Amino acid sequence: FHLLILISPALTQSVVTLIAKKIDDISSLVYHSQNPHNASTQKSCSVFFRTSTSAPVKMEEAKPSVVKTDALSEDEDGDGSGAQGDIQPVGHDYVEEVRNDDGKVIRFHCKLCECSFNDPNAKDMHLKGRRHRLQYKKKVNPDLPVEIKPSNRARKLLEVKLRKQKQKSGMKRQHEDEQRWHIEMRRYEEDMYWRRMEEEQLYWVEMRHRMAPPPLMGHPSMPLPPLSPLRRPDSPDDRHIMAKHSAIYPVEEELQAVQRIVSHSERALKLVSDSLLEKEACPADDDEADKQSESQARVLKGVMRVGILAKGLLLRGDRNVQLILLAAKKPTASLLRTIAEQLPKQLATFSEDQYEVQVHPEEANIVIFSSKEPKMQVTISLTSPVMREDPVPNMEKASEKDPPDVLSRTKCLENLAALRHAKWFQARANGLQSCVIIIRVLRDLCQRIPTWGKMPDWAMELLVEKAISSASGPLSPAEALRRVLECIATGILLPDGPGLLDPCEKGQTDALGNMLKQAREDVTASAQHTLRLLAFRQIHNVLGMGSLTVSKAGVRNRKRRHDGSDSGEGEADRKKDKKDDSHDP
């Protein structure tokens, strides 16, 4: 005992406290029953005693027990002790006790699972475990209920299903938001225009009051504010242009049809991209392989809207919109046919509408036709940014790397240019006042008059944006149209003119390069004639519509006021003269 007391200071106080807490229940019962007055002293001595005497004897037995417990926890497929509390052990008869020569139990052996363990607690856990219960159900009692643990594949399929449901709900919200956006688009443009008209009218009234002549007793030396060169608000030309814009704007049915077929096409292309990725990715069960497969480059990078759809220039009667599908590598005809083959299947998975898909490898596009009225079509053009890269010096090596059925380079470059045009228009022209309205009106003019139809759409959009943005201030629709026509009438389109620089190209590129000389002269002469019509208040003939009636109140306000005495005498004399003339034979 004295020897143990001398050894005990070697252990720290924290170790003593930790060991004492673990066997608190057992030691308290034993030592309180022996000597209740000196329980604390005997308790600490007993801790050292039990630790010093029992450790060398049971070290060999405790060590494999700990190792076996870890292995058993792995065999039980992660079933926690909390989950096994309500499970009744089964198959006691199939667990044998293995004894040594002295008759002492050294381990337990399960004949159903063909496994061994040397701890009674491990035995109880094994009898409650899912592995043992599955073997018992398979070999002894088929009616035993056993919880089925989902496999890695089932878990992944469930995650994919939940992810698709989340994407579906997101697409549905996006679809609803875009529908509301199309409904409010026309209201926003018209409200912005009429709000500005009201502000100018209020400003004009305020300026008239400020420009009133000073009273006789005032200060004649006080300087008056200069008269601002504001036009008369709500001019007849503005009302004609806004009326024409309302007439050529798409109806609600057309906007919904376009939105429906475009959203369905984009969603189907996303599913096609996922299926192509799954085919190329190697199957694997571990999470690391899944992350690697997700990080692999997709064959189809994304789809983007271009043309009149992206720029918001749709007119009533437009039935064709364009999408650009970007590929990771140089697009081929085989890839285009593969996409066209999978599109009908993917469209049928989430849409009840009937669509017809046609593939045109020579044009590097796929066309989707809808069957519902109004019938719409989407042109999906396949391209890749790799097609625009500078060619390498060794053309032979480059030709060897190119696939044999690669699509037309010219078509792919045109599709990439359309993508750049859409981005430029959204950044520069969409927020410019009266720009979109004038472009819609000019697009209608190009459809009605063959002379204007020879002008490229991209050149017209550039010209309108540059003419309006270079003005000193915001322009009304009539002023913006007149300014654009003046730019054309001065000869900007002619071959010896300044030209029109394309901001979306690397070098000095003229956007009018593809326009013939005769076509340039015809458009210039037509713009000059249109300006003469505007000067003679014939804008309704330019827009191809009927003349709007002028309100009587506006006509009455535009009459010049006369003095009361002079006007009365003059009107009386004129009436008398007319009366005398009517009595003459």
mmCIF file of N, CA, C and O in Angstrom, residues 358-430:
data_model
loop_
_atom_site.group_PDB
_atom_site.id
_atom_site.type_symbol
_atom_site.label_atom_id
_atom_site.label_comp_id
_atom_site.label_asym_id
_atom_site.label_seq_id
_atom_site.Cartn_x
_atom_site.Cartn_y
_atom_site.Cartn_z
ATOM 1 N N GLN A 358 -36.344 19.568 -87.832
ATOM 2 C CA GLN A 358 -35.642 19.377 -89.103
ATOM 3 C C GLN A 358 -34.194 19.811 -88.933
ATOM 4 O O GLN A 358 -33.909 20.808 -88.268
ATOM 5 N N VAL A 359 -33.284 19.060 -89.548
ATOM 6 C CA VAL A 359 -31.859 19.344 -89.456
ATOM 7 C C VAL A 359 -31.347 19.766 -90.827
ATOM 8 O O VAL A 359 -31.723 19.192 -91.851
ATOM 9 N N HIS A 360 -30.498 20.794 -90.847
ATOM 10 C CA HIS A 360 -29.916 21.322 -92.088
ATOM 11 C C HIS A 360 -28.400 21.443 -91.874
ATOM 12 O O HIS A 360 -27.916 22.497 -91.424
ATOM 13 N N PRO A 361 -27.636 20.392 -92.173
ATOM 14 C CA PRO A 361 -26.176 20.462 -91.959
ATOM 15 C C PRO A 361 -25.499 21.527 -92.812
ATOM 16 O O PRO A 361 -24.519 22.136 -92.376
ATOM 17 N N GLU A 362 -26.004 21.766 -94.021
ATOM 18 C CA GLU A 362 -25.357 22.771 -94.862
ATOM 19 C C GLU A 362 -25.527 24.174 -94.305
ATOM 20 O O GLU A 362 -24.697 25.059 -94.549
ATOM 21 N N GLU A 363 -26.596 24.416 -93.545
ATOM 22 C CA GLU A 363 -26.809 25.708 -92.901
ATOM 23 C C GLU A 363 -26.343 25.723 -91.453
ATOM 24 O O GLU A 363 -26.452 26.747 -90.777
ATOM 25 N N ALA A 364 -25.880 24.574 -90.958
ATOM 26 C CA ALA A 364 -25.384 24.436 -89.580
ATOM 27 C C ALA A 364 -26.447 24.796 -88.550
ATOM 28 O O ALA A 364 -26.157 25.452 -87.539
ATOM 29 N N ASN A 365 -27.682 24.369 -88.790
ATOM 30 C CA ASN A 365 -28.746 24.693 -87.844
ATOM 31 C C ASN A 365 -29.792 23.589 -87.802
ATOM 32 O O ASN A 365 -29.810 22.673 -88.651
ATOM 33 N N ILE A 366 -30.637 23.690 -86.783
ATOM 34 C CA ILE A 366 -31.790 22.819 -86.578
ATOM 35 C C ILE A 366 -33.006 23.715 -86.420
ATOM 36 O O ILE A 366 -32.950 24.721 -85.713
ATOM 37 N N VAL A 367 -34.119 23.342 -87.062
ATOM 38 C CA VAL A 367 -35.337 24.145 -87.022
ATOM 39 C C VAL A 367 -36.425 23.339 -86.318
ATOM 40 O O VAL A 367 -36.662 22.181 -86.669
ATOM 41 N N ILE A 368 -37.053 23.949 -85.324
ATOM 42 C CA ILE A 368 -38.158 23.337 -84.572
ATOM 43 C C ILE A 368 -39.437 24.082 -84.927
ATOM 44 O O ILE A 368 -39.506 25.314 -84.774
ATOM 45 N N PHE A 369 -40.455 23.352 -85.381
ATOM 46 C CA PHE A 369 -41.742 23.929 -85.759
ATOM 47 C C PHE A 369 -42.784 23.525 -84.725
ATOM 48 O O PHE A 369 -42.832 22.371 -84.282
ATOM 49 N N SER A 370 -43.617 24.473 -84.347
ATOM 50 C CA SER A 370 -44.720 24.186 -83.429
ATOM 51 C C SER A 370 -45.983 23.901 -84.217
ATOM 52 O O SER A 370 -46.139 24.353 -85.361
ATOM 53 N N SER A 371 -46.896 23.164 -83.589
ATOM 54 C CA SER A 371 -48.142 22.795 -84.258
ATOM 55 C C SER A 371 -49.318 23.661 -83.838
ATOM 56 O O SER A 371 -50.312 23.738 -84.553
ATOM 57 N N LYS A 372 -49.229 24.329 -82.700
ATOM 58 C CA LYS A 372 -50.334 25.157 -82.223
ATOM 59 C C LYS A 372 -50.341 26.501 -82.922
ATOM 60 O O LYS A 372 -49.315 27.009 -83.349
ATOM 61 N N GLU A 373 -51.523 27.068 -83.028
ATOM 62 C CA GLU A 373 -51.663 28.410 -83.585
ATOM 63 C C GLU A 373 -51.456 29.450 -82.486
ATOM 64 O O GLU A 373 -51.942 29.295 -81.364
ATOM 65 N N PRO A 374 -50.755 30.530 -82.759
ATOM 66 C CA PRO A 374 -50.006 30.828 -83.985
ATOM 67 C C PRO A 374 -48.731 29.996 -84.083
ATOM 68 O O PRO A 374 -48.000 29.873 -83.097
ATOM 69 N N LYS A 375 -48.479 29.414 -85.242
ATOM 70 C CA LYS A 375 -47.347 28.518 -85.436
ATOM 71 C C LYS A 375 -46.044 29.324 -85.445
ATOM 72 O O LYS A 375 -45.906 30.285 -86.181
ATOM 73 N N MET A 376 -45.119 28.861 -84.623
ATOM 74 C CA MET A 376 -43.813 29.513 -84.509
ATOM 75 C C MET A 376 -42.721 28.518 -84.866
ATOM 76 O O MET A 376 -42.946 27.299 -84.874
ATOM 77 N N GLN A 377 -41.540 29.028 -85.158
ATOM 78 C CA GLN A 377 -40.392 28.180 -85.416
ATOM 79 C C GLN A 377 -39.141 28.800 -84.802
ATOM 80 O O GLN A 377 -38.989 30.018 -84.770
ATOM 81 N N VAL A 378 -38.291 27.919 -84.301
ATOM 82 C CA VAL A 378 -37.039 28.310 -83.668
ATOM 83 C C VAL A 378 -35.893 27.724 -84.479
ATOM 84 O O VAL A 378 -35.857 26.513 -84.726
ATOM 85 N N THR A 379 -34.969 28.571 -84.881
ATOM 86 C CA THR A 379 -33.779 28.139 -85.605
ATOM 87 C C THR A 379 -32.619 28.074 -84.628
ATOM 88 O O THR A 379 -32.211 29.098 -84.067
ATOM 89 N N ILE A 380 -32.105 26.867 -84.403
ATOM 90 C CA ILE A 380 -31.007 26.634 -83.468
ATOM 91 C C ILE A 380 -29.737 26.464 -84.298
ATOM 92 O O ILE A 380 -29.570 25.458 -84.983
ATOM 93 N N SER A 381 -28.851 27.431 -84.226
ATOM 94 C CA SER A 381 -27.602 27.411 -84.995
ATOM 95 C C SER A 381 -26.474 26.916 -84.098
ATOM 96 O O SER A 381 -26.294 27.411 -82.984
ATOM 97 N N LEU A 382 -25.717 25.937 -84.588
ATOM 98 C CA LEU A 382 -24.624 25.344 -83.829
ATOM 99 C C LEU A 382 -23.304 25.995 -84.222
ATOM 100 O O LEU A 382 -22.992 26.121 -85.412
ATOM 101 N N THR A 383 -22.533 26.410 -83.234
ATOM 102 C CA THR A 383 -21.239 27.028 -83.489
ATOM 103 C C THR A 383 -20.349 26.817 -82.273
ATOM 104 O O THR A 383 -20.771 26.214 -81.271
ATOM 105 N N SER A 384 -19.122 27.317 -82.348
ATOM 106 C CA SER A 384 -18.163 27.177 -81.251
ATOM 107 C C SER A 384 -17.189 28.345 -81.296
ATOM 108 O O SER A 384 -16.792 28.789 -82.381
ATOM 109 N N PRO A 385 -16.772 28.866 -80.141
ATOM 110 C CA PRO A 385 -15.768 29.936 -80.149
ATOM 111 C C PRO A 385 -14.425 29.508 -80.733
ATOM 112 O O PRO A 385 -13.628 30.356 -81.121
ATOM 113 N N VAL A 386 -14.183 28.194 -80.804
ATOM 114 C CA VAL A 386 -12.922 27.715 -81.368
ATOM 115 C C VAL A 386 -12.813 28.081 -82.847
ATOM 116 O O VAL A 386 -11.703 28.237 -83.368
ATOM 117 N N MET A 387 -13.947 28.221 -83.529
ATOM 118 C CA MET A 387 -13.922 28.525 -84.959
ATOM 119 C C MET A 387 -13.366 29.917 -85.230
ATOM 120 O O MET A 387 -12.907 30.196 -86.337
ATOM 121 N N ARG A 388 -13.367 30.809 -84.251
ATOM 122 C CA ARG A 388 -12.907 32.184 -84.470
ATOM 123 C C ARG A 388 -11.437 32.364 -84.122
ATOM 124 O O ARG A 388 -10.881 33.435 -84.331
ATOM 125 N N GLU A 389 -10.798 31.334 -83.589
ATOM 126 C CA GLU A 389 -9.401 31.450 -83.225
ATOM 127 C C GLU A 389 -8.549 31.611 -84.472
ATOM 128 O O GLU A 389 -8.868 31.110 -85.554
ATOM 129 N N ASP A 390 -7.419 32.293 -84.308
ATOM 130 C CA ASP A 390 -6.515 32.515 -85.434
ATOM 131 C C ASP A 390 -5.906 31.195 -85.876
ATOM 132 O O ASP A 390 -5.470 30.385 -85.041
ATOM 133 N N PRO A 391 -5.842 30.927 -87.170
ATOM 134 C CA PRO A 391 -5.280 29.666 -87.644
ATOM 135 C C PRO A 391 -3.784 29.586 -87.353
ATOM 136 O O PRO A 391 -3.068 30.577 -87.367
ATOM 137 N N VAL A 392 -3.324 28.389 -87.103
ATOM 138 C CA VAL A 392 -1.906 28.164 -86.820
ATOM 139 C C VAL A 392 -1.110 28.271 -88.108
ATOM 140 O O VAL A 392 -1.655 28.105 -89.209
ATOM 141 N N PRO A 393 0.183 28.539 -88.023
ATOM 142 C CA PRO A 393 0.967 28.673 -89.251
ATOM 143 C C PRO A 393 1.000 27.406 -90.086
ATOM 144 O O PRO A 393 0.937 27.451 -91.303
ATOM 145 N N ASN A 394 1.121 26.241 -89.435
ATOM 146 C CA ASN A 394 1.177 24.992 -90.186
ATOM 147 C C ASN A 394 -0.242 24.547 -90.495
ATOM 148 O O ASN A 394 -0.933 23.971 -89.653
ATOM 149 N N MET A 395 -0.693 24.785 -91.688
ATOM 150 C CA MET A 395 -2.080 24.482 -92.048
ATOM 151 C C MET A 395 -2.301 22.980 -92.195
ATOM 152 O O MET A 395 -3.410 22.487 -92.054
ATOM 153 N N GLU A 396 -1.231 22.211 -92.490
ATOM 154 C CA GLU A 396 -1.414 20.778 -92.652
ATOM 155 C C GLU A 396 -1.784 20.125 -91.330
ATOM 156 O O GLU A 396 -2.680 19.288 -91.258
ATOM 157 N N LYS A 397 -1.088 20.531 -90.246
ATOM 158 C CA LYS A 397 -1.434 19.977 -88.941
ATOM 159 C C LYS A 397 -2.830 20.390 -88.524
ATOM 160 O O LYS A 397 -3.572 19.613 -87.930
ATOM 161 N N ALA A 398 -3.202 21.619 -88.846
ATOM 162 C CA ALA A 398 -4.547 22.073 -88.477
ATOM 163 C C ALA A 398 -5.605 21.287 -89.220
ATOM 164 O O ALA A 398 -6.662 20.953 -88.683
ATOM 165 N N SER A 399 -5.349 20.997 -90.507
ATOM 166 C CA SER A 399 -6.331 20.239 -91.278
ATOM 167 C C SER A 399 -6.440 18.811 -90.779
ATOM 168 O O SER A 399 -7.499 18.195 -90.856
ATOM 169 N N GLU A 400 -5.320 18.241 -90.234
ATOM 170 C CA GLU A 400 -5.393 16.889 -89.701
ATOM 171 C C GLU A 400 -6.219 16.857 -88.422
ATOM 172 O O GLU A 400 -6.937 15.888 -88.167
ATOM 173 N N LYS A 401 -6.146 17.906 -87.607
ATOM 174 C CA LYS A 401 -6.891 17.918 -86.360
ATOM 175 C C LYS A 401 -8.376 18.153 -86.581
ATOM 176 O O LYS A 401 -9.189 17.720 -85.766
ATOM 177 N N ASP A 402 -8.748 18.828 -87.632
ATOM 178 C CA ASP A 402 -10.156 19.107 -87.865
ATOM 179 C C ASP A 402 -10.910 17.824 -88.202
ATOM 180 O O ASP A 402 -10.400 16.977 -88.941
ATOM 181 N N PRO A 403 -12.142 17.661 -87.672
ATOM 182 C CA PRO A 403 -12.942 16.489 -88.037
ATOM 183 C C PRO A 403 -13.292 16.529 -89.521
ATOM 184 O O PRO A 403 -13.365 17.590 -90.144
ATOM 185 N N PRO A 404 -13.547 15.364 -90.115
ATOM 186 C CA PRO A 404 -13.852 15.355 -91.557
ATOM 187 C C PRO A 404 -15.193 16.000 -91.894
ATOM 188 O O PRO A 404 -15.366 16.547 -92.983
ATOM 189 N N ASP A 405 -16.156 15.929 -90.977
ATOM 190 C CA ASP A 405 -17.489 16.470 -91.263
ATOM 191 C C ASP A 405 -17.748 17.765 -90.496
ATOM 192 O O ASP A 405 -18.870 18.008 -90.030
ATOM 193 N N VAL A 406 -16.708 18.585 -90.317
ATOM 194 C CA VAL A 406 -16.884 19.847 -89.612
ATOM 195 C C VAL A 406 -17.826 20.754 -90.394
ATOM 196 O O VAL A 406 -17.858 20.741 -91.634
ATOM 197 N N LEU A 407 -18.612 21.540 -89.654
ATOM 198 C CA LEU A 407 -19.599 22.416 -90.289
ATOM 199 C C LEU A 407 -18.915 23.592 -90.976
ATOM 200 O O LEU A 407 -17.724 23.860 -90.778
ATOM 201 N N SER A 408 -19.696 24.313 -91.771
ATOM 202 C CA SER A 408 -19.162 25.435 -92.544
ATOM 203 C C SER A 408 -18.596 26.503 -91.609
ATOM 204 O O SER A 408 -19.269 26.961 -90.681
ATOM 205 N N ARG A 409 -17.361 26.902 -91.878
ATOM 206 C CA ARG A 409 -16.722 27.917 -91.052
ATOM 207 C C ARG A 409 -17.415 29.267 -91.208
ATOM 208 O O ARG A 409 -17.558 30.025 -90.236
ATOM 209 N N THR A 410 -17.881 29.561 -92.420
ATOM 210 C CA THR A 410 -18.555 30.845 -92.652
ATOM 211 C C THR A 410 -19.835 30.947 -91.833
ATOM 212 O O THR A 410 -20.116 31.982 -91.203
ATOM 213 N N LYS A 411 -20.621 29.857 -91.830
ATOM 214 C CA LYS A 411 -21.871 29.865 -91.053
ATOM 215 C C LYS A 411 -21.582 29.988 -89.560
ATOM 216 O O LYS A 411 -22.279 30.727 -88.841
ATOM 217 N N CYS A 412 -20.575 29.286 -89.090
ATOM 218 C CA CYS A 412 -20.249 29.358 -87.662
ATOM 219 C C CYS A 412 -19.788 30.763 -87.269
ATOM 220 O O CYS A 412 -20.155 31.268 -86.198
ATOM 221 N N LEU A 413 -18.997 31.409 -88.123
ATOM 222 C CA LEU A 413 -18.558 32.769 -87.818
ATOM 223 C C LEU A 413 -19.729 33.751 -87.853
ATOM 224 O O LEU A 413 -19.789 34.698 -87.050
ATOM 225 N N GLU A 414 -20.678 33.559 -88.764
ATOM 226 C CA GLU A 414 -21.870 34.413 -88.786
ATOM 227 C C GLU A 414 -22.688 34.254 -87.508
ATOM 228 O O GLU A 414 -23.211 35.243 -86.971
ATOM 229 N N ASN A 415 -22.787 33.034 -87.006
ATOM 230 C CA ASN A 415 -23.525 32.815 -85.754
ATOM 231 C C ASN A 415 -22.818 33.472 -84.569
ATOM 232 O O ASN A 415 -23.469 34.046 -83.686
ATOM 233 N N LEU A 416 -21.492 33.400 -84.545
ATOM 234 C CA LEU A 416 -20.762 34.078 -83.465
ATOM 235 C C LEU A 416 -20.924 35.596 -83.564
ATOM 236 O O LEU A 416 -21.026 36.288 -82.546
ATOM 237 N N ALA A 417 -20.946 36.122 -84.791
ATOM 238 C CA ALA A 417 -21.168 37.561 -84.962
ATOM 239 C C ALA A 417 -22.561 37.961 -84.471
ATOM 240 O O ALA A 417 -22.727 39.024 -83.860
ATOM 241 N N ALA A 418 -23.569 37.127 -84.746
ATOM 242 C CA ALA A 418 -24.921 37.421 -84.250
ATOM 243 C C ALA A 418 -24.950 37.448 -82.728
ATOM 244 O O ALA A 418 -25.669 38.260 -82.119
ATOM 245 N N LEU A 419 -24.154 36.593 -82.102
ATOM 246 C CA LEU A 419 -24.083 36.597 -80.638
ATOM 247 C C LEU A 419 -23.461 37.891 -80.122
ATOM 248 O O LEU A 419 -23.944 38.492 -79.152
ATOM 249 N N ARG A 420 -22.420 38.371 -80.774
ATOM 250 C CA ARG A 420 -21.801 39.635 -80.365
ATOM 251 C C ARG A 420 -22.737 40.810 -80.615
ATOM 252 O O ARG A 420 -22.792 41.760 -79.816
ATOM 253 N N HIS A 421 -23.485 40.761 -81.711
ATOM 254 C CA HIS A 421 -24.433 41.843 -81.997
ATOM 255 C C HIS A 421 -25.507 41.943 -80.915
ATOM 256 O O HIS A 421 -25.888 43.047 -80.508
ATOM 257 N N ALA A 422 -25.998 40.790 -80.465
ATOM 258 C CA ALA A 422 -27.037 40.804 -79.425
ATOM 259 C C ALA A 422 -26.505 41.393 -78.123
ATOM 260 O O ALA A 422 -27.187 42.188 -77.456
ATOM 261 N N LYS A 423 -25.284 41.031 -77.747
ATOM 262 C CA LYS A 423 -24.712 41.580 -76.512
ATOM 263 C C LYS A 423 -24.491 43.091 -76.641
ATOM 264 O O LYS A 423 -24.742 43.845 -75.689
ATOM 265 N N TRP A 424 -24.008 43.532 -77.784
ATOM 266 C CA TRP A 424 -23.786 44.973 -77.975
ATOM 267 C C TRP A 424 -25.107 45.739 -77.929
ATOM 268 O O TRP A 424 -25.190 46.820 -77.324
ATOM 269 N N PHE A 425 -26.143 45.214 -78.552
ATOM 270 C CA PHE A 425 -27.433 45.904 -78.581
ATOM 271 C C PHE A 425 -28.014 46.020 -77.173
ATOM 272 O O PHE A 425 -28.558 47.065 -76.808
ATOM 273 N N GLN A 426 -27.915 44.957 -76.386
ATOM 274 C CA GLN A 426 -28.444 45.020 -75.024
ATOM 275 C C GLN A 426 -27.680 46.024 -74.163
ATOM 276 O O GLN A 426 -28.256 46.620 -73.257
ATOM 277 N N ALA A 427 -26.407 46.213 -74.452
ATOM 278 C CA ALA A 427 -25.612 47.136 -73.641
ATOM 279 C C ALA A 427 -25.748 48.583 -74.085
ATOM 280 O O ALA A 427 -25.685 49.493 -73.251
ATOM 281 N N ARG A 428 -25.966 48.849 -75.384
ATOM 282 C CA ARG A 428 -25.926 50.208 -75.899
ATOM 283 C C ARG A 428 -27.275 50.763 -76.329
ATOM 284 O O ARG A 428 -27.571 51.947 -76.105
ATOM 285 N N ALA A 429 -28.101 49.974 -76.959
ATOM 286 C CA ALA A 429 -29.313 50.500 -77.592
ATOM 287 C C ALA A 429 -30.577 50.309 -76.763
ATOM 288 O O ALA A 429 -31.516 51.097 -76.893
ATOM 289 N N ASN A 430 -30.621 49.280 -75.915
ATOM 290 C CA ASN A 430 -31.869 49.014 -75.197
ATOM 291 C C ASN A 430 -32.235 50.142 -74.241
ATOM 292 O O ASN A 430 -33.410 50.452 -74.068
#
